[in-house]
PDB file of C-alpha atoms in Angstrom:
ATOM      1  CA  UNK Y  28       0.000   0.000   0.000  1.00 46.00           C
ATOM      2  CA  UNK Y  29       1.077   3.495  -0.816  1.00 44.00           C
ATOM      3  CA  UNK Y  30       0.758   4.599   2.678  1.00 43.00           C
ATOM      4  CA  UNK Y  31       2.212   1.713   4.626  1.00 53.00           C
ATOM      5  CA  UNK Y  32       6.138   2.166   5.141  1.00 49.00           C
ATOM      6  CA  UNK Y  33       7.343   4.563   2.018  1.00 47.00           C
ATOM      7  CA  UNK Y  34       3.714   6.064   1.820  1.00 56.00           C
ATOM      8  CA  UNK Y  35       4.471   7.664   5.289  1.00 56.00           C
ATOM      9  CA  UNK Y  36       7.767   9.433   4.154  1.00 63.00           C
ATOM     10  CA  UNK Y  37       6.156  10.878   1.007  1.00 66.00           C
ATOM     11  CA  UNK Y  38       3.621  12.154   3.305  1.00 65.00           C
ATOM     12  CA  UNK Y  39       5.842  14.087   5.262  1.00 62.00           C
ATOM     13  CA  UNK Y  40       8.091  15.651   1.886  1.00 61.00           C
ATOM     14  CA  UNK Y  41       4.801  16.168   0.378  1.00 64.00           C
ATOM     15  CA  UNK Y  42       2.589  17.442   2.952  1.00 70.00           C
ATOM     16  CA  UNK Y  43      -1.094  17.399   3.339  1.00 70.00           C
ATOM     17  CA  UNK Y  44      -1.856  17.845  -0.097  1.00 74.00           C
ATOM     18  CA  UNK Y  45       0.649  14.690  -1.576  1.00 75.00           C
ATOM     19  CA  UNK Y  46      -1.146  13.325   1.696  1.00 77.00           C
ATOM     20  CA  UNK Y  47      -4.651  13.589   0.312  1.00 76.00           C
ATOM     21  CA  UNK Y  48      -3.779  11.972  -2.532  1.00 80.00           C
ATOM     22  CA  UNK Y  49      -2.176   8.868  -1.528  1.00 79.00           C
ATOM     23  CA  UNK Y  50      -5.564   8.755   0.421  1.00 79.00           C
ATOM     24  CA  UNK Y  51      -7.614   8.601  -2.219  1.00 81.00           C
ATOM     25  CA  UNK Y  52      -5.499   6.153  -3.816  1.00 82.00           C
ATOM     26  CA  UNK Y  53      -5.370   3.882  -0.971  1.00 81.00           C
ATOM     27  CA  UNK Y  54      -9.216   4.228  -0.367  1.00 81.00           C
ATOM     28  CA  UNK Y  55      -9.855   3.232  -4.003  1.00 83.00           C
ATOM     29  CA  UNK Y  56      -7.886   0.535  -3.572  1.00 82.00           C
ATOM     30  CA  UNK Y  57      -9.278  -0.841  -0.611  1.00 83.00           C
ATOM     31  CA  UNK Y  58     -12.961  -0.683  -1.694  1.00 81.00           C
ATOM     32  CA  UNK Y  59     -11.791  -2.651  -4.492  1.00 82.00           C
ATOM     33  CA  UNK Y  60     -10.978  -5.424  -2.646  1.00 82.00           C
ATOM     34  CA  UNK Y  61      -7.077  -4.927  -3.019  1.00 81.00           C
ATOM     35  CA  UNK Y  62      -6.015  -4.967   0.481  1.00 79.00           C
ATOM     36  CA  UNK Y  63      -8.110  -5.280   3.948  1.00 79.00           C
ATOM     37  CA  UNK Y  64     -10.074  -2.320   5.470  1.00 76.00           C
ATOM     38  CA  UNK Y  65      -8.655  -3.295   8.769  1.00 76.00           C
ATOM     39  CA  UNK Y  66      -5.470  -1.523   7.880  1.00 76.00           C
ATOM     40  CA  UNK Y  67      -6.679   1.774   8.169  1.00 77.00           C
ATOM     41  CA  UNK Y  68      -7.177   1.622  12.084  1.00 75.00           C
ATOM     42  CA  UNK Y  69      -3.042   1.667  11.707  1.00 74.00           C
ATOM     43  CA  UNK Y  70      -2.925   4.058   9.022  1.00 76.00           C
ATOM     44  CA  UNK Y  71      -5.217   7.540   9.924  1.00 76.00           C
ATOM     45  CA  UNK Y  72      -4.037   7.832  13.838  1.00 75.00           C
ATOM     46  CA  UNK Y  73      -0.314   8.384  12.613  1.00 74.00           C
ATOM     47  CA  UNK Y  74      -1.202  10.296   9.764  1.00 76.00           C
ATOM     48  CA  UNK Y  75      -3.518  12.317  12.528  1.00 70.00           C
ATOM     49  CA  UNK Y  76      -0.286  12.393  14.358  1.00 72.00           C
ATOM     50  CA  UNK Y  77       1.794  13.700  11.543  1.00 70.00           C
ATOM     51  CA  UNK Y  78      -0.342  16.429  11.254  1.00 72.00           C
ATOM     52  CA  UNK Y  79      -2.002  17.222  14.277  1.00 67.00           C
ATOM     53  CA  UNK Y  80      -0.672  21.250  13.792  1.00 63.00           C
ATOM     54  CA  UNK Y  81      -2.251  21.401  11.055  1.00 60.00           C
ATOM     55  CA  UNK Y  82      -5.854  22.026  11.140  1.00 66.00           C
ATOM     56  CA  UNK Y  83      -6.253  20.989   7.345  1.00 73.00           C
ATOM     57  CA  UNK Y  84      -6.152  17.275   7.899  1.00 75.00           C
ATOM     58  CA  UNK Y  85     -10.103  16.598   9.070  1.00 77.00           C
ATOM     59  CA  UNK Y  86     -10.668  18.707   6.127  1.00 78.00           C
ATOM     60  CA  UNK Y  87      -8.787  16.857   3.597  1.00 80.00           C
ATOM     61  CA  UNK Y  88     -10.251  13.479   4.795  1.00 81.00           C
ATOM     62  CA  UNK Y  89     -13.813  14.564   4.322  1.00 81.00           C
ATOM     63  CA  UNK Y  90     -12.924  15.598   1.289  1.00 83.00           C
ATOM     64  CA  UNK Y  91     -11.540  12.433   0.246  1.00 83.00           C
ATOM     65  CA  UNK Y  92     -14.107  10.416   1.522  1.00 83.00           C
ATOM     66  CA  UNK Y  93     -16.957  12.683  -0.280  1.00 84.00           C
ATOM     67  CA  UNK Y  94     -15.455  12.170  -3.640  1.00 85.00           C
ATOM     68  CA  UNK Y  95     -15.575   8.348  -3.037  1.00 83.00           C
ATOM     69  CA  UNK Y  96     -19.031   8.664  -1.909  1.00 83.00           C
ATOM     70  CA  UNK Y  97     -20.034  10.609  -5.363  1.00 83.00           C
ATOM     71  CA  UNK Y  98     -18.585   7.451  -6.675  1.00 82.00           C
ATOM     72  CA  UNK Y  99     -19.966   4.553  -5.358  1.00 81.00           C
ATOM     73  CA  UNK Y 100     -23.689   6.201  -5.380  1.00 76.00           C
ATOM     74  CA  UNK Y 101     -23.674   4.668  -8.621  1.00 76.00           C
ATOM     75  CA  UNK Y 102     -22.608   0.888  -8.165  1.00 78.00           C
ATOM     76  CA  UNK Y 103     -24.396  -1.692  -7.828  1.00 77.00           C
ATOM     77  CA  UNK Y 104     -22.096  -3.880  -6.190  1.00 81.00           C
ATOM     78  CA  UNK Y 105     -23.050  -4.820  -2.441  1.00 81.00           C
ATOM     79  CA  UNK Y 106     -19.295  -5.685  -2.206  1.00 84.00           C
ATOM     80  CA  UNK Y 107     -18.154  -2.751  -2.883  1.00 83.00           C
ATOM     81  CA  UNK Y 108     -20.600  -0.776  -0.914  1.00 81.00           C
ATOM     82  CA  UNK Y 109     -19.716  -3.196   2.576  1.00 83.00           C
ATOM     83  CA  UNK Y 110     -16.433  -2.283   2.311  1.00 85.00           C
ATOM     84  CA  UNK Y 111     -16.822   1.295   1.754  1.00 81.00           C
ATOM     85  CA  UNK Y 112     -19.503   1.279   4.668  1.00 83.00           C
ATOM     86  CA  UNK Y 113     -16.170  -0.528   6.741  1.00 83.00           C
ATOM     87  CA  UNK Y 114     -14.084   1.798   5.361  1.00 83.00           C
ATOM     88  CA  UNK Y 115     -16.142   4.938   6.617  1.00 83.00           C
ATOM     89  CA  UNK Y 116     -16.811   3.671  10.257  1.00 82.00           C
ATOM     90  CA  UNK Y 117     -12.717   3.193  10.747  1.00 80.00           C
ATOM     91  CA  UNK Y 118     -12.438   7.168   9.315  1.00 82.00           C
ATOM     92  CA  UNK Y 119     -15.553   8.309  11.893  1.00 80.00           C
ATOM     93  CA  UNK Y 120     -13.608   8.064  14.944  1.00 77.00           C
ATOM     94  CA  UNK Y 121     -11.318  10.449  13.406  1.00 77.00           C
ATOM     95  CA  UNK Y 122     -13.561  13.304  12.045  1.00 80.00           C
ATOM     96  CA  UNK Y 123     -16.562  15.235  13.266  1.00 80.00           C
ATOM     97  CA  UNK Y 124     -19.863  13.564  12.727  1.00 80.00           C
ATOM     98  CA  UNK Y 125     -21.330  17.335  12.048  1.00 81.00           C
ATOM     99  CA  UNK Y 126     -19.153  17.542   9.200  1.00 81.00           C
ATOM    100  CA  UNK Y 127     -19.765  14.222   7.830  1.00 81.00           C
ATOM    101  CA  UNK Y 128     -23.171  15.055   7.364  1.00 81.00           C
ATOM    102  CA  UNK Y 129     -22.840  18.328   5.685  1.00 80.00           C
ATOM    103  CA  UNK Y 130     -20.374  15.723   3.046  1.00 81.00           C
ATOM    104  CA  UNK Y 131     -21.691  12.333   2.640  1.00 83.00           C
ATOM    105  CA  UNK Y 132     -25.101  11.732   0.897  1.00 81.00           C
ATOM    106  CA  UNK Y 133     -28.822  10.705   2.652  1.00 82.00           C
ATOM    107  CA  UNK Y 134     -27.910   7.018   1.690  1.00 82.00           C
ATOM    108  CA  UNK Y 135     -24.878   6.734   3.317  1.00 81.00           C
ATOM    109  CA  UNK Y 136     -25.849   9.119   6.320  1.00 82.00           C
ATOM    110  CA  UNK Y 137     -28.573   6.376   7.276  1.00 81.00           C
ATOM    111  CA  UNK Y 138     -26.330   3.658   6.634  1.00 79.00           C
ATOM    112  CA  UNK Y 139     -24.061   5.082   9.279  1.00 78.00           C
ATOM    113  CA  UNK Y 140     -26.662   5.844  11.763  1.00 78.00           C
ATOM    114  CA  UNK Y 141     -25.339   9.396  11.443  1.00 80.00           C
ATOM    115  CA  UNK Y 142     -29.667   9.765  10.795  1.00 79.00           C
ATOM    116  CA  UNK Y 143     -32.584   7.718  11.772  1.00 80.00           C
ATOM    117  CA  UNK Y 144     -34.681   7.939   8.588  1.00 81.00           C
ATOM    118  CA  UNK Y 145     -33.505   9.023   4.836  1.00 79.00           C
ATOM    119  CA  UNK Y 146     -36.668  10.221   4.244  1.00 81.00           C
ATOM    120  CA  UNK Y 147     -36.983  12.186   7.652  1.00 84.00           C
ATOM    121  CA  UNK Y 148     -34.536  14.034   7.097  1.00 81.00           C
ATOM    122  CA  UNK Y 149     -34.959  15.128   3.881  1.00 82.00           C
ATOM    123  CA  UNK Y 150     -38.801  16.548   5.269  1.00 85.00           C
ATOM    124  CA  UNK Y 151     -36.931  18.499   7.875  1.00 84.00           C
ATOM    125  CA  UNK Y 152     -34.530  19.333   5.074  1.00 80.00           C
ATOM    126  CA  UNK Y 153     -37.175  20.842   2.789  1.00 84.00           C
ATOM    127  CA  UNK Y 154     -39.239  22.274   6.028  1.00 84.00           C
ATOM    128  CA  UNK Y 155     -36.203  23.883   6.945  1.00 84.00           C
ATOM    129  CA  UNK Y 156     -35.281  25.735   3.829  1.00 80.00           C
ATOM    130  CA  UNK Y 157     -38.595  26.551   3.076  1.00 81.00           C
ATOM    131  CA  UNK Y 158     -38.367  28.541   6.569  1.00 77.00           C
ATOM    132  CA  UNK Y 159     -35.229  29.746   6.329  1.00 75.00           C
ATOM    133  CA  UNK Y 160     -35.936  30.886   2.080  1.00 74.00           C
ATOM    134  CA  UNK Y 161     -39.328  31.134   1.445  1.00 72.00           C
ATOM    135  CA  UNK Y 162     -41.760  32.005   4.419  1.00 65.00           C
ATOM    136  CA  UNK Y 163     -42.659  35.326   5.131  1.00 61.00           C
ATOM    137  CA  UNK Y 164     -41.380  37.534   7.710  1.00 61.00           C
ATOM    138  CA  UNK Y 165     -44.181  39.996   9.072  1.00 61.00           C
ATOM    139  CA  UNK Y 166     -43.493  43.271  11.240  1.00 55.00           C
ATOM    140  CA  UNK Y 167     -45.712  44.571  13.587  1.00 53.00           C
ATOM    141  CA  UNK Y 168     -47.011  47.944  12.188  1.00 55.00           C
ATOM    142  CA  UNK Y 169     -47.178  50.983  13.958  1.00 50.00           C
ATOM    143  CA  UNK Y 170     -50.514  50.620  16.127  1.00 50.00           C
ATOM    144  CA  UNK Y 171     -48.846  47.054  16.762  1.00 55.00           C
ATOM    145  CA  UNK Y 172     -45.597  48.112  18.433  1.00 69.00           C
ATOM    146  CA  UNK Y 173     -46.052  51.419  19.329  1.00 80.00           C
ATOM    147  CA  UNK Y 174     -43.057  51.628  21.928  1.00 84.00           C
ATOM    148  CA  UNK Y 175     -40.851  50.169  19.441  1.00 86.00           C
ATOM    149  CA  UNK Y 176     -41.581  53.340  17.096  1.00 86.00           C
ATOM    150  CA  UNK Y 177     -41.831  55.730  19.587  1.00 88.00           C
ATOM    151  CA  UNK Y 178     -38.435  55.149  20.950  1.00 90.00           C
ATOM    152  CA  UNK Y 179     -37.466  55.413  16.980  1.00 90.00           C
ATOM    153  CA  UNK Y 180     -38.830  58.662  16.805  1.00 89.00           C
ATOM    154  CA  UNK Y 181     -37.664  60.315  19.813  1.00 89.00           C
ATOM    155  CA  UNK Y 182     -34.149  59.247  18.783  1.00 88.00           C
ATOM    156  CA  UNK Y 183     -34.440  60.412  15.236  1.00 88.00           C
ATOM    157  CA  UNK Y 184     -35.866  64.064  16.160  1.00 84.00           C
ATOM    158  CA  UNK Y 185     -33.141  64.304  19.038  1.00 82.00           C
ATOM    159  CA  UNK Y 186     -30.613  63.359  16.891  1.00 73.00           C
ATOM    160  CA  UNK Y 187     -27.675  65.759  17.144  1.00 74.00           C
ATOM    161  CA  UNK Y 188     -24.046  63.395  17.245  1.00 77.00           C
ATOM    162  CA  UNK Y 189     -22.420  61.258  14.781  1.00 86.00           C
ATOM    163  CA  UNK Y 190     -24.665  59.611  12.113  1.00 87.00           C
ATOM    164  CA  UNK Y 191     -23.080  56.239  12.943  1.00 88.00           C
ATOM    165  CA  UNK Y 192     -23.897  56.112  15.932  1.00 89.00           C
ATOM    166  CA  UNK Y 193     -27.357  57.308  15.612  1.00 90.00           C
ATOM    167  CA  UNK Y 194     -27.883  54.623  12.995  1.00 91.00           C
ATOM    168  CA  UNK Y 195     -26.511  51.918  15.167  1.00 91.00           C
ATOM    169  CA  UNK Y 196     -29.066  52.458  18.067  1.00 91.00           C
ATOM    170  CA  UNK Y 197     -31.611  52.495  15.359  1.00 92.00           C
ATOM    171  CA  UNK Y 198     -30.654  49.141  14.172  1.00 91.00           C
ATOM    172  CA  UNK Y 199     -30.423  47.835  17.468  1.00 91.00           C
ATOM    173  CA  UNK Y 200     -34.757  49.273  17.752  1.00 90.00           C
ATOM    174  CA  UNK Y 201     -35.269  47.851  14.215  1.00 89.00           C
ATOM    175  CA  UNK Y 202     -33.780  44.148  16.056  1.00 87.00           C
ATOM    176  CA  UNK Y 203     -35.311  44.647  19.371  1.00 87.00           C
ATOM    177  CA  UNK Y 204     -38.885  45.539  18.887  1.00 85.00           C
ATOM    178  CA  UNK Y 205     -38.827  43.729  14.953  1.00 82.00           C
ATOM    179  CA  UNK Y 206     -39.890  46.899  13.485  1.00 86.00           C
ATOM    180  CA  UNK Y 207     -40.791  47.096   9.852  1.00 85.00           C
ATOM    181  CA  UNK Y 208     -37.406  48.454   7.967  1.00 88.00           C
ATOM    182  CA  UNK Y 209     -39.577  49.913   5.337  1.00 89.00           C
ATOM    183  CA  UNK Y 210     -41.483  51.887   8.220  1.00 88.00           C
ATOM    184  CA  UNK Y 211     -39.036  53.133   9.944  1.00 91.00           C
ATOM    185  CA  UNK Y 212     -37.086  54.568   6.236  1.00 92.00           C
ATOM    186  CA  UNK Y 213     -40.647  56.172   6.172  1.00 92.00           C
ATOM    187  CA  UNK Y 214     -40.310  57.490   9.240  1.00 91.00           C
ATOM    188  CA  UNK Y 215     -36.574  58.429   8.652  1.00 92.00           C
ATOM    189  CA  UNK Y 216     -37.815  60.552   5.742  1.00 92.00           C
ATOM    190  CA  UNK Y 217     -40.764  62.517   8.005  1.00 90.00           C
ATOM    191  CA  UNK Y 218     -37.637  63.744  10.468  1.00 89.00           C
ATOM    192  CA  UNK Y 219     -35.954  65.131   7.750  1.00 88.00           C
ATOM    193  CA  UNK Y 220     -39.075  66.794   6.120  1.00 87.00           C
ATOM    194  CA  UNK Y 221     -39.853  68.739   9.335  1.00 85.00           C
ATOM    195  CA  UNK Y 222     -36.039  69.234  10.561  1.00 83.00           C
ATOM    196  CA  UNK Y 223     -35.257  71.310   8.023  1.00 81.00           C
ATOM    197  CA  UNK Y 224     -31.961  72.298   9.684  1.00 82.00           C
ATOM    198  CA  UNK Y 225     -30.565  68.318   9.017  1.00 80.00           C
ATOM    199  CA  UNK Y 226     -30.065  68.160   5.761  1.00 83.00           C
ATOM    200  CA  UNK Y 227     -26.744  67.459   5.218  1.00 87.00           C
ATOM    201  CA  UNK Y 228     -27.144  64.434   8.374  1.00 88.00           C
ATOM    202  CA  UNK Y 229     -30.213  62.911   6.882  1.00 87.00           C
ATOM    203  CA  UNK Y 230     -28.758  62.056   3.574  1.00 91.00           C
ATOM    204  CA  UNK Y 231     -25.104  60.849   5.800  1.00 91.00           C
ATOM    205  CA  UNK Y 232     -28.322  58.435   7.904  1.00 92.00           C
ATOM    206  CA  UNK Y 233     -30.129  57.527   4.997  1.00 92.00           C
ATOM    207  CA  UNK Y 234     -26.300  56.259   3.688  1.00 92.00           C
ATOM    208  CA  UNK Y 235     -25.418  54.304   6.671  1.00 92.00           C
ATOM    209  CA  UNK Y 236     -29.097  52.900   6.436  1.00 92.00           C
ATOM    210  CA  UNK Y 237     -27.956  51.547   2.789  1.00 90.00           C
ATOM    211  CA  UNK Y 238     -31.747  51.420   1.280  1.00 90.00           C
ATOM    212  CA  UNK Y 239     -32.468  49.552  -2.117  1.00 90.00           C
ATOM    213  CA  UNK Y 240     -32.214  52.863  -4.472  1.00 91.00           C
ATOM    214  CA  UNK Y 241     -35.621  51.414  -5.907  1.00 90.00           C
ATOM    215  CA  UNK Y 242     -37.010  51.188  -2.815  1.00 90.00           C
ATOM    216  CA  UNK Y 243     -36.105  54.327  -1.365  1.00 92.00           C
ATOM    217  CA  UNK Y 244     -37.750  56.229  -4.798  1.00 91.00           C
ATOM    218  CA  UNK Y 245     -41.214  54.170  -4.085  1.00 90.00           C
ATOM    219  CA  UNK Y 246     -41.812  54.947  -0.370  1.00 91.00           C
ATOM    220  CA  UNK Y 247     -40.787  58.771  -1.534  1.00 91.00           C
ATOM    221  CA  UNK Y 248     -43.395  58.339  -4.214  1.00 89.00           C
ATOM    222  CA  UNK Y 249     -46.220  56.753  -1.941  1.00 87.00           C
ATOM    223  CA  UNK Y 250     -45.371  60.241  -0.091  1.00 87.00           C
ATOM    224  CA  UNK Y 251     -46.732  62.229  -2.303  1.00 85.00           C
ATOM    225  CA  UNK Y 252     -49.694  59.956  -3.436  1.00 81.00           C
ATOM    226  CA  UNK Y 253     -51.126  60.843   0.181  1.00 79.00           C
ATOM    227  CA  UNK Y 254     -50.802  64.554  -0.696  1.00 76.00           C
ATOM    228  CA  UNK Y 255     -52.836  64.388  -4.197  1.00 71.00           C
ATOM    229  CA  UNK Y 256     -56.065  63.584  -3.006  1.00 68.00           C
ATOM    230  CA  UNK Y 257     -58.552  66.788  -4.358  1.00 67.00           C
ATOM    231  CA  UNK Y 258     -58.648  69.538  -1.842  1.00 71.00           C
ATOM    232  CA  UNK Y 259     -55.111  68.891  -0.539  1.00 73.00           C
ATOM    233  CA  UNK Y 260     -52.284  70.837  -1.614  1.00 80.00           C
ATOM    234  CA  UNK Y 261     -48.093  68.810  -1.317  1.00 82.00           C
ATOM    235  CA  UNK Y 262     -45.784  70.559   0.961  1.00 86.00           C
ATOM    236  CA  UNK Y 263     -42.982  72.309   0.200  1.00 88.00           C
ATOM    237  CA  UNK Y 264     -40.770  70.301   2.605  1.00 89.00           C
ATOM    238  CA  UNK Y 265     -41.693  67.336   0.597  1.00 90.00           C
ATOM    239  CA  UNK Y 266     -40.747  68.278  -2.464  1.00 89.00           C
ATOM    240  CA  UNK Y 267     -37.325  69.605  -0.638  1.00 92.00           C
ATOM    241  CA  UNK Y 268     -36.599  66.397   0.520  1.00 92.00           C
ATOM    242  CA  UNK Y 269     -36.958  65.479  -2.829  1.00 92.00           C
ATOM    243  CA  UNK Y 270     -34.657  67.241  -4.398  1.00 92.00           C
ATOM    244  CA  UNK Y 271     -32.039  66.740  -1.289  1.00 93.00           C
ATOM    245  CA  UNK Y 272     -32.360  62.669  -2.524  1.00 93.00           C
ATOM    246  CA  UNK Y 273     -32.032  63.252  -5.953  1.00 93.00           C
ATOM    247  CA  UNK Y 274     -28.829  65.408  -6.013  1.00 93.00           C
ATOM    248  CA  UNK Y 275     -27.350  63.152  -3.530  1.00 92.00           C
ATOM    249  CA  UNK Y 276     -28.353  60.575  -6.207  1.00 92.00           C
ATOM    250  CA  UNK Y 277     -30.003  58.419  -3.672  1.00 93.00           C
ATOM    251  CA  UNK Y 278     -33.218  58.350  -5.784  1.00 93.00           C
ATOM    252  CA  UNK Y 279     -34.641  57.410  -9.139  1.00 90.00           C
ATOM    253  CA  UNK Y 280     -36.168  60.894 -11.216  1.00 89.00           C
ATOM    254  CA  UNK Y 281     -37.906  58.792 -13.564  1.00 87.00           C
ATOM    255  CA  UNK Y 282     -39.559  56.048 -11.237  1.00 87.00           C
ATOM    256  CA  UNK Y 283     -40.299  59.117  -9.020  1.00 87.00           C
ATOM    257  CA  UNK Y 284     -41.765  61.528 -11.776  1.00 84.00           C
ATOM    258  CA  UNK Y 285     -44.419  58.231 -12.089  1.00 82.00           C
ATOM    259  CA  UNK Y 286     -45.988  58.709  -9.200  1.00 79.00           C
ATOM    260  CA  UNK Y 287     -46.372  62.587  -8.936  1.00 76.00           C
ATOM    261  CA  UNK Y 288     -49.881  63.020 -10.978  1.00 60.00           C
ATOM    262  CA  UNK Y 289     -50.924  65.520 -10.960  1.00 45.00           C
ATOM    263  CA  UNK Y 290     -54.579  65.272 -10.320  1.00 37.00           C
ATOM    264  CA  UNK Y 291     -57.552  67.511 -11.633  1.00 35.00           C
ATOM    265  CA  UNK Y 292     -59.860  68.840  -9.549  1.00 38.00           C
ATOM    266  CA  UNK Y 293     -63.455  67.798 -11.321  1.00 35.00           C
ATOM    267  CA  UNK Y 294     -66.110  70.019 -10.560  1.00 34.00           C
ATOM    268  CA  UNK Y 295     -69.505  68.467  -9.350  1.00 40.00           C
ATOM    269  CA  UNK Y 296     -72.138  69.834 -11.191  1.00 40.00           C
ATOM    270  CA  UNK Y 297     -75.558  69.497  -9.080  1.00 39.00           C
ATOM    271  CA  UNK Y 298     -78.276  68.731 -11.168  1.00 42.00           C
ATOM    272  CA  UNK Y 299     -81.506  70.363 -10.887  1.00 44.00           C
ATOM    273  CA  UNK Y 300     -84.397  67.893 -10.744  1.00 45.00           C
ATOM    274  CA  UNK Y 301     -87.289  68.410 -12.783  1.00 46.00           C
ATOM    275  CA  UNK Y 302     -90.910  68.420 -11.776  1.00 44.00           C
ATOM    276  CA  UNK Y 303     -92.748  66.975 -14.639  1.00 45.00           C
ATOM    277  CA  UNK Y 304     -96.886  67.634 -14.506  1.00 43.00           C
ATOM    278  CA  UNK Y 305     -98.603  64.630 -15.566  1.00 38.00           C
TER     279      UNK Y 305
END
């Protein structure tokens, strides 16, 4: 065997990566049939040995041992397979069983007990990714967690140091109370409309907040949707804030100009009823 006697000095001039390879090699070899399995209970403790400073070997080995099991997923041969099952119970004492099962396949998981079911696991698999991936994450809105904003407000309208550090408390109110990130940009943008005197340190906030540019422009634009309604005239301050985000190039002109319509104000005519004599 490679490994055995001569195997362990090439090792050594090699290192871990002439190492890996006369792994692999032997591994083949001893699925194969071409030597007994038994001899690797000699083999990995002094190659653990040899290169216990290094924190690369566990590494290596799984890697070894998950390109072997990409290979024998497709034979047939029980043979084979019992002495590659062998082959991976003398390599668990010597690597994590966490890691093995982030390498090795469902099959070969449940063959080592490493899982109870195949098919368990992958429902807690899919479960678990849809959660993580695809499930929805609500906020509480305003009426919902009113301390949460509150506490958001009085820190944005008191807010006189560096923007840094004002933006890291309000991360650490966005994580606390679960706040809606959206909401509090909103709410971000009504400071700065009324503080007129913070221009310069809302865009530096809005900066550190690092908003989708697309987003930004559409709560803006929802801004002045609530100020078009017939009788009802947009503030100045809005527009002001406006034009602070666009020369700061923090919005989008054209996705904004699409929501500022300009609406006509329709005049109800009342119409007189007529009495007809019969």
């Amino acid at each position: 065997m490679a490994l055995i006697g001569i195997g362990f000095t090439k090792c050594k001039e090699g290192g871990i990566t002439q190492c890996s390879k006369l792994l692999l090699d032997l591994f083949v070899k001893l699925v194969n049939g071409e030597g007994k399995v038994d001899v690797l209970s000699k083999v990995l403790p002094g190659l653990v040995k040899l290169f216990q400073d290094e924190n690369m070997f566990e590494s290596k080995l799984l890697d070894v041992l998950w390109i072997l099991d990409s290979a024998v997923v497709d034979v047939n041969s029980e043979a084979v397979r019992d002495r590659y099952f062998r082959l991976l119970h003398v390599c668990k004492a010597h690597v994590n069983p966490a890691l093995l099962m982030e390498r090795l396949s469902e099959d070969t998981l449940e063959n080592m007990s490493l899982i109870q079911s195949k098919q368990q696991f992958q429902t807690r698999y899919v479960r678990t990714k849809t959660r993580l991936f695809f499930k929805q994450q609500k906020f509480n809105l305003l009426r919902e967690e009113n301390e949460g904003y509150a506490k958001l407000i009085t820190e944005l309208s008191q807010t006189r140091g560096p923007m840094d550090a004002v933006m890291t408390q309000v991360r650490s109110l966005i994580g606390y109370f679960d706040l809606d990130p959206n909401r509090v940009l909103d709410l971000i943008l009504d400071v700065g409309e009324f503080r007129e005197n913070m221009s310069e340190q809302l865009v530096k906030l809005i900066r550190f907040y690092n908003p989708d540019k697309l987003d930004l422009t559409h709560i803006l634009g929802h801004k002045f949707h609530f100020t078009q309604d017939p009788g009802s005239t947009t503030p100045p301050s809005l527009y002001r804030i406006a034009a602070i985000l666009l020369a700061n190039g923090l919005i989008n002109l054209d996705i904004l100009y699409g929501h500022i319509v300009f609406f006509k104000k329709k005049k109800k005519k009342k119409k007189k009823k007529k009495h007809h004599i019969v």
